[in-house]
PDB file of C-alpha atoms in Angstrom:
ATOM      1  CA  ALA A 161     166.310 120.710  84.701  1.00 68.00           C
ATOM      2  CA  GLN A 162     165.626 119.116  81.383  1.00 79.00           C
ATOM      3  CA  THR A 163     167.794 119.944  78.385  1.00 91.00           C
ATOM      4  CA  VAL A 164     167.240 119.341  74.697  1.00 95.00           C
ATOM      5  CA  THR A 165     170.154 119.181  72.265  1.00 96.00           C
ATOM      6  CA  GLN A 166     170.104 119.379  68.495  1.00 96.00           C
ATOM      7  CA  SER A 167     173.628 118.696  67.331  1.00 95.00           C
ATOM      8  CA  GLN A 168     173.136 119.650  63.664  1.00 96.00           C
ATOM      9  CA  PRO A 169     172.948 123.444  63.188  1.00 94.00           C
ATOM     10  CA  GLU A 170     172.338 122.978  59.459  1.00 96.00           C
ATOM     11  CA  MET A 171     171.346 120.154  57.156  1.00 97.00           C
ATOM     12  CA  SER A 172     170.700 120.010  53.443  1.00 97.00           C
ATOM     13  CA  VAL A 173     168.810 117.511  51.337  1.00 97.00           C
ATOM     14  CA  GLN A 174     168.055 117.075  47.673  1.00 97.00           C
ATOM     15  CA  GLU A 175     164.438 117.445  46.684  1.00 97.00           C
ATOM     16  CA  ALA A 176     162.617 114.067  46.811  1.00 97.00           C
ATOM     17  CA  GLU A 177     165.330 112.543  49.025  1.00 97.00           C
ATOM     18  CA  THR A 178     165.129 111.598  52.701  1.00 98.00           C
ATOM     19  CA  VAL A 179     166.750 113.446  55.579  1.00 98.00           C
ATOM     20  CA  THR A 180     166.975 112.742  59.308  1.00 98.00           C
ATOM     21  CA  LEU A 181     167.277 115.436  61.952  1.00 98.00           C
ATOM     22  CA  SER A 182     168.716 114.469  65.336  1.00 98.00           C
ATOM     23  CA  CYS A 183     167.577 115.362  68.830  1.00 98.00           C
ATOM     24  CA  THR A 184     168.677 114.149  72.239  1.00 97.00           C
ATOM     25  CA  TYR A 185     167.305 115.134  75.614  1.00 96.00           C
ATOM     26  CA  ASP A 186     168.185 114.734  79.227  1.00 94.00           C
ATOM     27  CA  THR A 187     165.572 113.863  81.822  1.00 91.00           C
ATOM     28  CA  SER A 188     165.161 111.668  84.864  1.00 89.00           C
ATOM     29  CA  GLU A 189     161.405 111.454  84.340  1.00 88.00           C
ATOM     30  CA  SER A 190     159.525 108.587  82.710  1.00 88.00           C
ATOM     31  CA  ASP A 191     156.328 110.312  81.564  1.00 89.00           C
ATOM     32  CA  TYR A 192     156.768 113.109  79.066  1.00 91.00           C
ATOM     33  CA  TYR A 193     155.995 114.256  75.541  1.00 92.00           C
ATOM     34  CA  LEU A 194     158.282 115.122  72.658  1.00 95.00           C
ATOM     35  CA  PHE A 195     157.541 117.391  69.728  1.00 95.00           C
ATOM     36  CA  TRP A 196     159.008 118.579  66.473  1.00 97.00           C
ATOM     37  CA  TYR A 197     158.076 122.108  65.411  1.00 96.00           C
ATOM     38  CA  LYS A 198     158.759 123.700  62.037  1.00 96.00           C
ATOM     39  CA  GLN A 199     159.514 127.420  61.758  1.00 94.00           C
ATOM     40  CA  PRO A 200     159.554 128.735  58.167  1.00 94.00           C
ATOM     41  CA  PRO A 201     160.839 132.233  57.319  1.00 90.00           C
ATOM     42  CA  SER A 202     157.363 133.541  58.121  1.00 89.00           C
ATOM     43  CA  ARG A 203     158.285 132.901  61.780  1.00 88.00           C
ATOM     44  CA  GLN A 204     155.209 130.808  62.530  1.00 90.00           C
ATOM     45  CA  MET A 205     155.686 127.832  64.861  1.00 93.00           C
ATOM     46  CA  ILE A 206     153.996 124.861  63.229  1.00 94.00           C
ATOM     47  CA  LEU A 207     153.582 121.518  64.998  1.00 94.00           C
ATOM     48  CA  VAL A 208     154.982 118.717  62.841  1.00 96.00           C
ATOM     49  CA  ILE A 209     154.673 115.656  65.038  1.00 96.00           C
ATOM     50  CA  ARG A 210     154.133 114.606  68.661  1.00 94.00           C
ATOM     51  CA  GLN A 211     155.254 111.512  70.582  1.00 95.00           C
ATOM     52  CA  GLU A 212     154.069 110.283  73.968  1.00 92.00           C
ATOM     53  CA  ALA A 213     156.909 108.669  75.906  1.00 92.00           C
ATOM     54  CA  TYR A 214     154.712 105.842  77.161  1.00 90.00           C
ATOM     55  CA  LYS A 215     154.004 104.733  73.584  1.00 89.00           C
ATOM     56  CA  GLN A 216     156.580 102.420  72.045  1.00 86.00           C
ATOM     57  CA  GLN A 217     155.205 102.918  68.549  1.00 92.00           C
ATOM     58  CA  ASN A 218     156.883 105.710  66.630  1.00 95.00           C
ATOM     59  CA  ALA A 219     154.596 108.547  65.558  1.00 94.00           C
ATOM     60  CA  THR A 220     154.062 109.259  61.869  1.00 95.00           C
ATOM     61  CA  GLU A 221     152.367 112.096  60.006  1.00 94.00           C
ATOM     62  CA  ASN A 222     152.347 111.618  56.252  1.00 95.00           C
ATOM     63  CA  ARG A 223     155.972 112.175  55.083  1.00 97.00           C
ATOM     64  CA  PHE A 224     157.190 112.830  58.635  1.00 97.00           C
ATOM     65  CA  SER A 225     158.103 110.091  61.076  1.00 97.00           C
ATOM     66  CA  VAL A 226     160.157 109.815  64.244  1.00 97.00           C
ATOM     67  CA  ASN A 227     162.593 107.317  65.670  1.00 97.00           C
ATOM     68  CA  PHE A 228     162.005 107.421  69.414  1.00 96.00           C
ATOM     69  CA  GLN A 229     164.605 105.605  71.499  1.00 95.00           C
ATOM     70  CA  LYS A 230     163.576 106.112  75.131  1.00 94.00           C
ATOM     71  CA  ALA A 231     166.533 104.379  76.735  1.00 94.00           C
ATOM     72  CA  ALA A 232     168.969 106.374  74.614  1.00 95.00           C
ATOM     73  CA  LYS A 233     166.908 109.573  75.101  1.00 96.00           C
ATOM     74  CA  SER A 234     166.930 110.136  71.384  1.00 97.00           C
ATOM     75  CA  PHE A 235     164.124 111.520  69.198  1.00 97.00           C
ATOM     76  CA  SER A 236     165.032 111.947  65.521  1.00 98.00           C
ATOM     77  CA  LEU A 237     162.779 113.260  62.752  1.00 98.00           C
ATOM     78  CA  LYS A 238     162.786 111.652  59.312  1.00 98.00           C
ATOM     79  CA  ILE A 239     161.420 113.598  56.372  1.00 98.00           C
ATOM     80  CA  SER A 240     160.742 111.463  53.312  1.00 97.00           C
ATOM     81  CA  ASP A 241     160.318 112.713  49.750  1.00 97.00           C
ATOM     82  CA  SER A 242     161.605 116.165  50.762  1.00 97.00           C
ATOM     83  CA  GLN A 243     159.873 119.135  49.196  1.00 97.00           C
ATOM     84  CA  LEU A 244     161.017 122.721  48.709  1.00 97.00           C
ATOM     85  CA  GLY A 245     158.372 123.782  51.233  1.00 96.00           C
ATOM     86  CA  ASP A 246     160.099 121.724  53.914  1.00 97.00           C
ATOM     87  CA  ALA A 247     162.924 124.249  54.063  1.00 97.00           C
ATOM     88  CA  ALA A 248     162.752 125.801  57.535  1.00 97.00           C
ATOM     89  CA  MET A 249     164.151 125.752  61.044  1.00 96.00           C
ATOM     90  CA  TYR A 250     163.141 122.620  62.931  1.00 97.00           C
ATOM     91  CA  PHE A 251     162.946 122.583  66.697  1.00 96.00           C
ATOM     92  CA  CYS A 252     162.758 119.583  68.966  1.00 97.00           C
ATOM     93  CA  ALA A 253     160.879 120.173  72.237  1.00 95.00           C
ATOM     94  CA  TYR A 254     160.251 118.318  75.491  1.00 94.00           C
ATOM     95  CA  GLU A 255     157.278 118.578  77.829  1.00 90.00           C
ATOM     96  CA  LEU A 256     157.069 116.899  81.198  1.00 85.00           C
ATOM     97  CA  ASP A 257     153.742 115.216  81.869  1.00 75.00           C
ATOM     98  CA  ASN A 258     151.425 117.009  84.309  1.00 70.00           C
ATOM     99  CA  ALA A 259     153.798 119.943  84.727  1.00 68.00           C
ATOM    100  CA  GLY A 260     151.881 122.840  83.246  1.00 71.00           C
ATOM    101  CA  ASN A 261     152.553 122.088  79.579  1.00 75.00           C
ATOM    102  CA  MET A 262     155.857 123.956  79.686  1.00 84.00           C
ATOM    103  CA  LEU A 263     158.040 123.279  76.669  1.00 90.00           C
ATOM    104  CA  THR A 264     161.828 123.084  76.651  1.00 92.00           C
ATOM    105  CA  PHE A 265     163.242 123.645  73.166  1.00 94.00           C
ATOM    106  CA  GLY A 266     166.445 122.609  71.479  1.00 95.00           C
ATOM    107  CA  GLY A 267     168.544 125.138  69.591  1.00 94.00           C
ATOM    108  CA  GLY A 268     167.161 124.190  66.199  1.00 95.00           C
ATOM    109  CA  THR A 269     168.367 122.761  62.889  1.00 97.00           C
ATOM    110  CA  ARG A 270     168.150 124.750  59.686  1.00 96.00           C
ATOM    111  CA  LEU A 271     167.057 122.500  56.821  1.00 98.00           C
ATOM    112  CA  MET A 272     167.826 123.513  53.276  1.00 97.00           C
ATOM    113  CA  VAL A 273     166.210 121.711  50.353  1.00 97.00           C
ATOM    114  CA  LYS A 274     168.043 121.760  47.030  1.00 97.00           C
ATOM    115  CA  PRO A 275     166.002 121.583  43.802  1.00 94.00           C
TER     116      PRO A 275
ATOM    117  CA  ASN B 716     140.382 131.318  62.364  1.00 59.00           C
ATOM    118  CA  ALA B 717     142.234 133.835  64.518  1.00 71.00           C
ATOM    119  CA  GLY B 718     143.783 131.381  67.029  1.00 92.00           C
ATOM    120  CA  VAL B 719     146.451 133.293  68.969  1.00 95.00           C
ATOM    121  CA  THR B 720     146.805 136.977  68.090  1.00 96.00           C
ATOM    122  CA  GLN B 721     149.788 139.059  69.128  1.00 97.00           C
ATOM    123  CA  THR B 722     150.117 142.823  68.887  1.00 96.00           C
ATOM    124  CA  PRO B 723     152.171 144.597  67.762  1.00 96.00           C
ATOM    125  CA  LYS B 724     154.097 142.594  65.149  1.00 94.00           C
ATOM    126  CA  PHE B 725     157.109 144.916  65.261  1.00 95.00           C
ATOM    127  CA  GLN B 726     158.327 147.502  67.744  1.00 95.00           C
ATOM    128  CA  VAL B 727     161.447 149.581  68.262  1.00 96.00           C
ATOM    129  CA  LEU B 728     162.133 150.988  71.712  1.00 95.00           C
ATOM    130  CA  LYS B 729     164.825 153.067  73.314  1.00 96.00           C
ATOM    131  CA  THR B 730     166.636 151.791  76.380  1.00 97.00           C
ATOM    132  CA  GLY B 731     164.613 152.550  79.496  1.00 96.00           C
ATOM    133  CA  GLN B 732     161.241 152.809  77.770  1.00 96.00           C
ATOM    134  CA  SER B 733     158.346 150.622  78.837  1.00 96.00           C
ATOM    135  CA  MET B 734     156.190 148.460  76.616  1.00 95.00           C
ATOM    136  CA  THR B 735     153.343 145.964  76.886  1.00 97.00           C
ATOM    137  CA  LEU B 736     152.981 143.125  74.416  1.00 97.00           C
ATOM    138  CA  GLN B 737     149.428 141.916  74.007  1.00 97.00           C
ATOM    139  CA  CYS B 738     148.233 138.375  73.391  1.00 97.00           C
ATOM    140  CA  ALA B 739     144.701 137.088  72.947  1.00 97.00           C
ATOM    141  CA  GLN B 740     143.356 133.641  72.080  1.00 96.00           C
ATOM    142  CA  ASP B 741     139.878 132.703  70.955  1.00 95.00           C
ATOM    143  CA  MET B 742     140.077 128.942  71.544  1.00 93.00           C
ATOM    144  CA  ASN B 743     138.842 128.991  75.157  1.00 92.00           C
ATOM    145  CA  HIS B 744     142.236 127.685  76.294  1.00 92.00           C
ATOM    146  CA  ASN B 745     143.115 127.607  79.981  1.00 91.00           C
ATOM    147  CA  SER B 746     146.891 127.922  79.756  1.00 92.00           C
ATOM    148  CA  MET B 747     148.909 130.673  78.121  1.00 94.00           C
ATOM    149  CA  TYR B 748     152.658 131.224  77.707  1.00 95.00           C
ATOM    150  CA  TRP B 749     155.222 133.840  76.775  1.00 97.00           C
ATOM    151  CA  TYR B 750     158.503 132.808  75.106  1.00 97.00           C
ATOM    152  CA  ARG B 751     161.441 134.694  73.699  1.00 97.00           C
ATOM    153  CA  GLN B 752     163.549 133.565  70.746  1.00 95.00           C
ATOM    154  CA  ASP B 753     167.015 134.998  70.340  1.00 93.00           C
ATOM    155  CA  PRO B 754     168.856 134.721  67.008  1.00 86.00           C
ATOM    156  CA  GLY B 755     169.891 131.173  66.186  1.00 81.00           C
ATOM    157  CA  MET B 756     168.287 129.752  69.311  1.00 85.00           C
ATOM    158  CA  GLY B 757     165.207 127.902  70.376  1.00 89.00           C
ATOM    159  CA  LEU B 758     162.371 129.440  72.351  1.00 94.00           C
ATOM    160  CA  ARG B 759     162.784 129.996  76.082  1.00 94.00           C
ATOM    161  CA  LEU B 760     159.872 130.331  78.484  1.00 94.00           C
ATOM    162  CA  ILE B 761     159.526 133.697  80.223  1.00 96.00           C
ATOM    163  CA  TYR B 762     156.245 133.319  82.139  1.00 96.00           C
ATOM    164  CA  TYR B 763     153.185 131.176  81.935  1.00 94.00           C
ATOM    165  CA  SER B 764     149.631 131.145  83.249  1.00 94.00           C
ATOM    166  CA  ALA B 765     148.138 127.738  83.907  1.00 89.00           C
ATOM    167  CA  SER B 766     144.667 129.208  84.402  1.00 88.00           C
ATOM    168  CA  GLU B 767     142.914 132.532  84.766  1.00 89.00           C
ATOM    169  CA  GLY B 768     144.186 134.316  87.854  1.00 88.00           C
ATOM    170  CA  THR B 769     147.512 132.466  88.129  1.00 91.00           C
ATOM    171  CA  THR B 770     150.949 133.238  86.744  1.00 95.00           C
ATOM    172  CA  ASP B 771     154.334 131.599  87.259  1.00 93.00           C
ATOM    173  CA  LYS B 772     157.935 132.241  86.269  1.00 94.00           C
ATOM    174  CA  GLY B 773     159.593 130.303  83.528  1.00 92.00           C
ATOM    175  CA  GLU B 774     163.252 129.958  82.622  1.00 90.00           C
ATOM    176  CA  VAL B 775     164.050 133.642  81.933  1.00 95.00           C
ATOM    177  CA  PRO B 776     161.628 135.909  83.877  1.00 96.00           C
ATOM    178  CA  ASN B 777     163.989 138.715  84.914  1.00 96.00           C
ATOM    179  CA  GLY B 778     163.029 142.114  83.525  1.00 95.00           C
ATOM    180  CA  TYR B 779     159.447 141.097  82.695  1.00 97.00           C
ATOM    181  CA  ASN B 780     156.020 141.143  84.297  1.00 97.00           C
ATOM    182  CA  VAL B 781     152.822 139.500  83.110  1.00 97.00           C
ATOM    183  CA  SER B 782     149.097 139.903  83.620  1.00 96.00           C
ATOM    184  CA  ARG B 783     146.407 137.335  82.915  1.00 95.00           C
ATOM    185  CA  LEU B 784     143.671 139.856  82.334  1.00 87.00           C
ATOM    186  CA  ASN B 785     140.971 137.248  81.714  1.00 94.00           C
ATOM    187  CA  LYS B 786     140.781 133.818  80.142  1.00 94.00           C
ATOM    188  CA  ARG B 787     141.448 135.212  76.662  1.00 96.00           C
ATOM    189  CA  GLU B 788     144.249 137.693  77.291  1.00 97.00           C
ATOM    190  CA  PHE B 789     147.793 137.414  78.642  1.00 97.00           C
ATOM    191  CA  SER B 790     150.064 140.448  78.438  1.00 97.00           C
ATOM    192  CA  LEU B 791     153.830 140.789  78.839  1.00 98.00           C
ATOM    193  CA  ARG B 792     155.310 144.037  80.144  1.00 97.00           C
ATOM    194  CA  LEU B 793     158.836 145.372  79.956  1.00 96.00           C
ATOM    195  CA  GLU B 794     159.080 148.105  82.606  1.00 92.00           C
ATOM    196  CA  SER B 795     162.516 149.422  81.601  1.00 95.00           C
ATOM    197  CA  ALA B 796     163.659 147.952  78.321  1.00 95.00           C
ATOM    198  CA  ALA B 797     167.292 146.907  77.896  1.00 96.00           C
ATOM    199  CA  PRO B 798     169.193 145.998  74.699  1.00 96.00           C
ATOM    200  CA  SER B 799     169.490 142.399  76.002  1.00 95.00           C
ATOM    201  CA  GLN B 800     165.722 142.119  75.626  1.00 97.00           C
ATOM    202  CA  THR B 801     165.952 142.527  71.858  1.00 96.00           C
ATOM    203  CA  SER B 802     164.297 139.355  70.645  1.00 97.00           C
ATOM    204  CA  VAL B 803     161.264 137.823  68.989  1.00 96.00           C
ATOM    205  CA  TYR B 804     158.496 137.187  71.500  1.00 97.00           C
ATOM    206  CA  PHE B 805     155.943 134.430  71.065  1.00 97.00           C
ATOM    207  CA  CYS B 806     152.696 133.888  72.884  1.00 97.00           C
ATOM    208  CA  ALA B 807     151.143 130.417  72.986  1.00 95.00           C
ATOM    209  CA  SER B 808     148.102 128.730  74.467  1.00 94.00           C
ATOM    210  CA  THR B 809     146.806 125.256  75.130  1.00 91.00           C
ATOM    211  CA  GLY B 810     143.571 123.763  76.332  1.00 85.00           C
ATOM    212  CA  THR B 811     143.545 120.394  78.033  1.00 74.00           C
ATOM    213  CA  VAL B 812     146.581 118.945  79.749  1.00 66.00           C
ATOM    214  CA  ASN B 813     149.378 117.772  77.469  1.00 67.00           C
ATOM    215  CA  GLN B 814     147.801 119.019  74.262  1.00 80.00           C
ATOM    216  CA  PRO B 815     150.110 120.820  71.816  1.00 86.00           C
ATOM    217  CA  GLN B 816     150.533 124.535  72.177  1.00 89.00           C
ATOM    218  CA  HIS B 817     149.196 126.930  69.559  1.00 92.00           C
ATOM    219  CA  PHE B 818     151.540 129.819  68.806  1.00 94.00           C
ATOM    220  CA  GLY B 819     150.996 133.375  67.702  1.00 95.00           C
ATOM    221  CA  ASP B 820     153.002 134.860  64.848  1.00 93.00           C
ATOM    222  CA  GLY B 821     155.473 136.588  67.149  1.00 95.00           C
ATOM    223  CA  THR B 822     156.488 140.166  67.929  1.00 96.00           C
ATOM    224  CA  ARG B 823     159.893 141.360  66.800  1.00 95.00           C
ATOM    225  CA  LEU B 824     161.157 143.776  69.437  1.00 96.00           C
ATOM    226  CA  SER B 825     164.326 145.845  68.999  1.00 96.00           C
ATOM    227  CA  ILE B 826     165.750 147.924  71.821  1.00 96.00           C
ATOM    228  CA  LEU B 827     168.326 150.536  70.934  1.00 94.00           C
TER     229      LEU B 827
END
């Protein structure tokens, strides 16, 4: 079974600074997808960014980018120019290709943004 | 822009009571999912339905049943609620293979 580990229960960052959230996963498969989801206090699950394992290029979405290291099974999220609205729980998730779209989530990292 | 709609948003039950959580999506998605989120943890898959007429167990199916009523609706039933089932329940759906899941706003369920 696949596992996803987020080793940082909490992180804080100063507004306008950059922060990196860590995620590692365990799998013996070669084709899979990785995601970062944001969960603000409203409880919504919001997709932040998605990475296909077969792509070497790291995904980016505006201020959000990932560092995908397939051999190390590492998938970190970098948030640049942090904003107060970025404060939330962030979850890393894994999805095996062609396996019913089932997601395996990490335990989450709470990000606090200081003004 | 309804997306995935879950009802109710909050519910309090007594131990042993039964309850059905409803989920409906208006995006013509084939696959639907039920997750639970316990405090301080990530979501865990309870059951999923890859297409209308099929359902399969996820990581934590014990104590739950599901029904894929039609393509739009996927319900989760607790036959005899237990305090260990106190959690926030999320429904999600997705269309084509390997596309991101769309989540509902969750149902906070407390069992006393």
